[in-house]
């Protein structure tokens, strides 16, 4: 859905949508598992810029929720996670801060985004918000045993015959110590 500047100049825009999986490309490591629900509103905000100049910023306020399919950080099996969040964002016209990089990095300004041309795609806003809400490290279960570093077996499902690397070293060390003691 395009949040169009032309429409915002006439009135505030409200939205309430359910985006099917694949409506947004989250990259190869992340699948949207259920519809992405979102609702909110967008409005134009005049931002003063000295000498009588003003920017037409788009302010988008809303929330979202969906279920994502991630990969377990240890065994790489699929993991489902609910994600949800609120947002209150400002988008400036692209180029508004050209030559002012230092100023735009400071403090809350880091949250400012940019739109170009006709307006702002709601899908782009949601893509960024969902990616920010993704847990950094998901595991299928706390006790997940992960993959064998030697043969790659999923140790939750099968026991392999590889010797644990660290276990062997410690074993040898203990043997030497025992010999030294006696
Ligand atoms: Zn796992
Ligand atoms: Zn193994």
PDB file of C-alpha atoms and ligand atoms in Angstrom:
ATOM      1  CA  UNK A   1       0.000   0.000   0.000  1.00  0.00           C
ATOM      2  CA  UNK A   2       1.382   3.393  -1.003  1.00  0.00           C
ATOM      3  CA  UNK A   3       0.899   6.124   1.569  1.00  0.00           C
ATOM      4  CA  UNK A   4       0.706   8.913  -0.955  1.00  0.00           C
ATOM      5  CA  UNK A   5       1.801  12.475  -0.326  1.00  0.00           C
ATOM      6  CA  UNK A   6      -0.990  13.755  -2.507  1.00  0.00           C
ATOM      7  CA  UNK A   7      -3.589  12.051  -0.332  1.00  0.00           C
ATOM      8  CA  UNK A   8      -1.882  13.105   2.883  1.00  0.00           C
ATOM      9  CA  UNK A   9      -2.066  16.713   1.739  1.00  0.00           C
ATOM     10  CA  UNK A  10      -5.862  16.344   1.781  1.00  0.00           C
ATOM     11  CA  UNK A  11      -6.346  14.302   4.937  1.00  0.00           C
ATOM     12  CA  UNK A  12      -4.847  11.884   7.427  1.00  0.00           C
ATOM     13  CA  UNK A  13      -4.655   8.311   6.086  1.00  0.00           C
ATOM     14  CA  UNK A  14      -5.649   5.362   8.252  1.00  0.00           C
ATOM     15  CA  UNK A  15      -4.850   1.750   7.442  1.00  0.00           C
ATOM     16  CA  UNK A  16      -5.898  -1.670   8.697  1.00  0.00           C
ATOM     17  CA  UNK A  17      -4.459  -4.569   6.733  1.00  0.00           C
ATOM     18  CA  UNK A  18      -3.613  -8.214   6.709  1.00  0.00           C
ATOM     19  CA  UNK A  19      -0.610  -8.941   4.520  1.00  0.00           C
ATOM     20  CA  UNK A  20      -0.269 -12.506   3.343  1.00  0.00           C
ATOM     21  CA  UNK A  21       3.103 -14.270   3.617  1.00  0.00           C
ATOM     22  CA  UNK A  22       5.366 -13.316   0.687  1.00  0.00           C
ATOM     23  CA  UNK A  23       3.814  -9.831   0.405  1.00  0.00           C
ATOM     24  CA  UNK A  24       7.083  -8.665   1.973  1.00  0.00           C
ATOM     25  CA  UNK A  25      10.508 -10.116   1.219  1.00  0.00           C
ATOM     26  CA  UNK A  26      12.314 -10.749   4.506  1.00  0.00           C
ATOM     27  CA  UNK A  27      15.298 -12.473   2.951  1.00  0.00           C
ATOM     28  CA  UNK A  28      16.284 -16.157   2.861  1.00  0.00           C
ATOM     29  CA  UNK A  29      16.555 -16.779   6.611  1.00  0.00           C
ATOM     30  CA  UNK A  30      13.131 -15.572   7.621  1.00  0.00           C
ATOM     31  CA  UNK A  31       9.654 -16.690   6.581  1.00  0.00           C
ATOM     32  CA  UNK A  32       6.394 -15.056   7.522  1.00  0.00           C
ATOM     33  CA  UNK A  33       4.228 -17.904   8.804  1.00  0.00           C
ATOM     34  CA  UNK A  34       0.826 -16.234   9.394  1.00  0.00           C
ATOM     35  CA  UNK A  35      -0.798 -13.085   7.969  1.00  0.00           C
ATOM     36  CA  UNK A  36       0.886  -9.875   9.126  1.00  0.00           C
ATOM     37  CA  UNK A  37      -1.751  -7.739  10.828  1.00  0.00           C
ATOM     38  CA  UNK A  38      -1.198  -4.015  10.994  1.00  0.00           C
ATOM     39  CA  UNK A  39      -3.218  -0.923  11.752  1.00  0.00           C
ATOM     40  CA  UNK A  40      -2.416   2.724  12.215  1.00  0.00           C
ATOM     41  CA  UNK A  41      -2.435   6.141  10.630  1.00  0.00           C
ATOM     42  CA  UNK A  42      -0.206   8.481   8.672  1.00  0.00           C
ATOM     43  CA  UNK A  43      -0.159  12.258   8.553  1.00  0.00           C
ATOM     44  CA  UNK A  44       1.946  15.069   7.169  1.00  0.00           C
ATOM     45  CA  UNK A  45       4.052  17.018   9.660  1.00  0.00           C
ATOM     46  CA  UNK A  46       5.659  20.357   8.871  1.00  0.00           C
ATOM     47  CA  UNK A  47       9.245  20.456  10.112  1.00  0.00           C
ATOM     48  CA  UNK A  48      10.744  23.941  10.469  1.00  0.00           C
ATOM     49  CA  UNK A  49      14.169  24.387   8.929  1.00  0.00           C
ATOM     50  CA  UNK A  50      15.226  27.994   9.538  1.00  0.00           C
ATOM     51  CA  UNK A  51      14.856  30.907   7.105  1.00  0.00           C
ATOM     52  CA  UNK A  52      11.187  30.141   6.533  1.00  0.00           C
ATOM     53  CA  UNK A  53      11.939  26.690   5.104  1.00  0.00           C
ATOM     54  CA  UNK A  54       9.767  23.738   6.052  1.00  0.00           C
ATOM     55  CA  UNK A  55       9.933  20.027   5.251  1.00  0.00           C
ATOM     56  CA  UNK A  56       6.908  17.849   4.606  1.00  0.00           C
ATOM     57  CA  UNK A  57       7.594  14.832   6.803  1.00  0.00           C
ATOM     58  CA  UNK A  58       5.387  11.755   6.933  1.00  0.00           C
ATOM     59  CA  UNK A  59       4.612  10.531  10.429  1.00  0.00           C
ATOM     60  CA  UNK A  60       3.427   6.906  10.637  1.00  0.00           C
ATOM     61  CA  UNK A  61       1.989   5.553  13.881  1.00  0.00           C
ATOM     62  CA  UNK A  62       0.718   2.020  14.285  1.00  0.00           C
ATOM     63  CA  UNK A  63       1.253  -1.532  15.400  1.00  0.00           C
ATOM     64  CA  UNK A  64       1.798  -4.968  13.863  1.00  0.00           C
ATOM     65  CA  UNK A  65       1.794  -8.638  14.766  1.00  0.00           C
ATOM     66  CA  UNK A  66       2.628 -11.856  12.973  1.00  0.00           C
ATOM     67  CA  UNK A  67       4.300 -15.216  13.426  1.00  0.00           C
ATOM     68  CA  UNK A  68       7.705 -15.840  11.895  1.00  0.00           C
ATOM     69  CA  UNK A  69       9.573 -18.991  11.043  1.00  0.00           C
ATOM     70  CA  UNK A  70      13.234 -18.691  12.028  1.00  0.00           C
ATOM     71  CA  UNK A  71      16.081 -21.183  12.259  1.00  0.00           C
ATOM     72  CA  UNK A  72      17.251 -22.576  15.578  1.00  0.00           C
ATOM     73  CA  UNK A  73      20.655 -21.041  16.294  1.00  0.00           C
ATOM     74  CA  UNK A  74      22.012 -24.438  17.394  1.00  0.00           C
ATOM     75  CA  UNK A  75      20.414 -27.138  15.224  1.00  0.00           C
ATOM     76  CA  UNK A  76      18.996 -25.051  12.304  1.00  0.00           C
ATOM     77  CA  UNK A  77      15.541 -26.666  12.558  1.00  0.00           C
ATOM     78  CA  UNK A  78      12.561 -24.305  11.970  1.00  0.00           C
ATOM     79  CA  UNK A  79      11.347 -22.358  15.017  1.00  0.00           C
ATOM     80  CA  UNK A  80       8.082 -20.398  15.176  1.00  0.00           C
ATOM     81  CA  UNK A  81       8.067 -17.083  17.042  1.00  0.00           C
ATOM     82  CA  UNK A  82       5.305 -14.514  17.562  1.00  0.00           C
ATOM     83  CA  UNK A  83       6.512 -10.976  17.010  1.00  0.00           C
ATOM     84  CA  UNK A  84       4.584  -7.753  17.584  1.00  0.00           C
ATOM     85  CA  UNK A  85       5.342  -4.108  18.150  1.00  0.00           C
ATOM     86  CA  UNK A  86       4.308  -0.463  18.050  1.00  0.00           C
ATOM     87  CA  UNK A  87       5.910   2.210  15.928  1.00  0.00           C
ATOM     88  CA  UNK A  88       5.891   5.993  15.731  1.00  0.00           C
ATOM     89  CA  UNK A  89       8.168   7.039  12.887  1.00  0.00           C
ATOM     90  CA  UNK A  90       9.147  10.120  10.934  1.00  0.00           C
ATOM     91  CA  UNK A  91      10.104   9.977   7.245  1.00  0.00           C
ATOM     92  CA  UNK A  92      11.695  12.996   5.601  1.00  0.00           C
ATOM     93  CA  UNK A  93      11.863  13.681   1.882  1.00  0.00           C
ATOM     94  CA  UNK A  94      14.958  11.944   0.483  1.00  0.00           C
ATOM     95  CA  UNK A  95      17.770  14.484   0.155  1.00  0.00           C
ATOM     96  CA  UNK A  96      16.450  16.741   2.938  1.00  0.00           C
ATOM     97  CA  UNK A  97      19.522  16.002   5.040  1.00  0.00           C
ATOM     98  CA  UNK A  98      22.065  15.935   2.225  1.00  0.00           C
ATOM     99  CA  UNK A  99      25.314  17.462   3.512  1.00  0.00           C
ATOM    100  CA  UNK A 100      24.036  17.304   7.081  1.00  0.00           C
ATOM    101  CA  UNK A 101      25.091  13.765   7.956  1.00  0.00           C
ATOM    102  CA  UNK A 102      26.632  14.780  11.273  1.00  0.00           C
ATOM    103  CA  UNK A 103      23.473  16.415  12.484  1.00  0.00           C
ATOM    104  CA  UNK A 104      21.249  13.580  11.366  1.00  0.00           C
ATOM    105  CA  UNK A 105      23.183  10.932  13.291  1.00  0.00           C
ATOM    106  CA  UNK A 106      22.693  12.629  16.654  1.00  0.00           C
ATOM    107  CA  UNK A 107      20.340  11.213  19.277  1.00  0.00           C
ATOM    108  CA  UNK A 108      16.734  10.583  18.329  1.00  0.00           C
ATOM    109  CA  UNK A 109      17.519  11.635  14.759  1.00  0.00           C
ATOM    110  CA  UNK A 110      18.926   8.167  14.182  1.00  0.00           C
ATOM    111  CA  UNK A 111      15.328   6.930  13.940  1.00  0.00           C
ATOM    112  CA  UNK A 112      14.465   9.159  11.001  1.00  0.00           C
ATOM    113  CA  UNK A 113      13.814   7.455   7.688  1.00  0.00           C
ATOM    114  CA  UNK A 114      13.359   8.846   4.184  1.00  0.00           C
ATOM    115  CA  UNK A 115      10.731   8.669   1.483  1.00  0.00           C
ATOM    116  CA  UNK A 116      11.102   9.519  -2.171  1.00  0.00           C
ATOM    117  CA  UNK A 117       8.754  10.646  -4.875  1.00  0.00           C
ATOM    118  CA  UNK A 118       5.072   9.882  -4.494  1.00  0.00           C
ATOM    119  CA  UNK A 119       5.219   8.742  -0.899  1.00  0.00           C
ATOM    120  CA  UNK A 120       5.991   5.810   1.318  1.00  0.00           C
ATOM    121  CA  UNK A 121       5.268   2.095   0.925  1.00  0.00           C
ATOM    122  CA  UNK A 122       3.662   0.674   4.050  1.00  0.00           C
ATOM    123  CA  UNK A 123       5.371  -2.640   3.212  1.00  0.00           C
ATOM    124  CA  UNK A 124       8.794  -0.977   3.535  1.00  0.00           C
ATOM    125  CA  UNK A 125       7.878   0.418   6.945  1.00  0.00           C
ATOM    126  CA  UNK A 126       6.667  -2.988   8.136  1.00  0.00           C
ATOM    127  CA  UNK A 127       9.645  -4.861   6.740  1.00  0.00           C
ATOM    128  CA  UNK A 128      12.010  -2.727   8.809  1.00  0.00           C
ATOM    129  CA  UNK A 129       9.870  -2.937  11.949  1.00  0.00           C
ATOM    130  CA  UNK A 130       9.532  -6.725  11.737  1.00  0.00           C
ATOM    131  CA  UNK A 131      13.284  -7.159  11.192  1.00  0.00           C
ATOM    132  CA  UNK A 132      13.967  -5.000  14.257  1.00  0.00           C
ATOM    133  CA  UNK A 133      11.599  -7.185  16.304  1.00  0.00           C
ATOM    134  CA  UNK A 134      13.167 -10.526  15.301  1.00  0.00           C
ATOM    135  CA  UNK A 135      14.875 -12.225  18.241  1.00  0.00           C
ATOM    136  CA  UNK A 136      18.649 -12.251  17.677  1.00  0.00           C
ATOM    137  CA  UNK A 137      19.053 -15.833  18.753  1.00  0.00           C
ATOM    138  CA  UNK A 138      16.139 -18.259  18.715  1.00  0.00           C
ATOM    139  CA  UNK A 139      16.484 -21.837  19.916  1.00  0.00           C
ATOM    140  CA  UNK A 140      13.962 -24.633  19.291  1.00  0.00           C
ATOM    141  CA  UNK A 141      14.159 -25.576  22.972  1.00  0.00           C
ATOM    142  CA  UNK A 142      16.437 -24.603  25.852  1.00  0.00           C
ATOM    143  CA  UNK A 143      17.886 -28.108  25.959  1.00  0.00           C
ATOM    144  CA  UNK A 144      18.591 -28.213  22.207  1.00  0.00           C
ATOM    145  CA  UNK A 145      21.777 -30.242  21.749  1.00  0.00           C
ATOM    146  CA  UNK A 146      22.623 -28.679  18.404  1.00  0.00           C
ATOM    147  CA  UNK A 147      24.684 -30.224  15.610  1.00  0.00           C
ATOM    148  CA  UNK A 148      27.773 -32.364  16.028  1.00  0.00           C
ATOM    149  CA  UNK A 149      30.709 -30.107  15.042  1.00  0.00           C
ATOM    150  CA  UNK A 150      32.398 -33.078  13.356  1.00  0.00           C
ATOM    151  CA  UNK A 151      29.746 -34.945  11.352  1.00  0.00           C
ATOM    152  CA  UNK A 152      26.860 -32.466  11.381  1.00  0.00           C
ATOM    153  CA  UNK A 153      24.316 -34.889  12.883  1.00  0.00           C
ATOM    154  CA  UNK A 154      21.390 -33.296  14.677  1.00  0.00           C
ATOM    155  CA  UNK A 155      22.129 -34.534  18.189  1.00  0.00           C
ATOM    156  CA  UNK A 156      18.477 -34.076  19.223  1.00  0.00           C
ATOM    157  CA  UNK A 157      17.499 -36.929  16.908  1.00  0.00           C
ATOM    158  CA  UNK A 158      20.531 -39.174  16.699  1.00  0.00           C
ATOM    159  CA  UNK A 159      23.621 -39.936  18.700  1.00  0.00           C
ATOM    160  CA  UNK A 160      26.718 -40.032  16.520  1.00  0.00           C
ATOM    161  CA  UNK A 161      29.897 -41.927  17.336  1.00  0.00           C
ATOM    162  CA  UNK A 162      32.214 -38.909  17.133  1.00  0.00           C
ATOM    163  CA  UNK A 163      34.282 -38.237  20.253  1.00  0.00           C
ATOM    164  CA  UNK A 164      33.609 -34.835  21.784  1.00  0.00           C
ATOM    165  CA  UNK A 165      36.727 -32.775  21.063  1.00  0.00           C
ATOM    166  CA  UNK A 166      37.076 -30.996  24.399  1.00  0.00           C
ATOM    167  CA  UNK A 167      36.168 -34.119  26.407  1.00  0.00           C
ATOM    168  CA  UNK A 168      39.066 -36.034  24.880  1.00  0.00           C
ATOM    169  CA  UNK A 169      41.588 -33.322  25.695  1.00  0.00           C
ATOM    170  CA  UNK A 170      40.501 -33.101  29.291  1.00  0.00           C
ATOM    171  CA  UNK A 171      40.600 -36.865  29.544  1.00  0.00           C
ATOM    172  CA  UNK A 172      44.217 -36.960  28.393  1.00  0.00           C
ATOM    173  CA  UNK A 173      45.129 -34.169  30.787  1.00  0.00           C
ATOM    174  CA  UNK A 174      43.568 -36.006  33.702  1.00  0.00           C
ATOM    175  CA  UNK A 175      45.498 -39.131  32.796  1.00  0.00           C
ATOM    176  CA  UNK A 176      48.798 -37.247  32.857  1.00  0.00           C
ATOM    177  CA  UNK A 177      47.941 -35.656  36.188  1.00  0.00           C
ATOM    178  CA  UNK A 178      47.044 -39.026  37.645  1.00  0.00           C
ATOM    179  CA  UNK A 179      50.398 -40.441  36.499  1.00  0.00           C
ATOM    180  CA  UNK A 180      52.302 -37.513  38.018  1.00  0.00           C
ATOM    181  CA  UNK A 181      50.555 -38.022  41.357  1.00  0.00           C
ATOM    182  CA  UNK A 182      51.483 -41.679  41.622  1.00  0.00           C
TER     183      UNK A 182
HETATM  184 ZN1  LIG B   1      17.543 -26.591  17.996  1.00  0.00          ZN
HETATM  185 ZN1  LIG B   2      29.292 -36.577  14.977  1.00  0.00          ZN
END
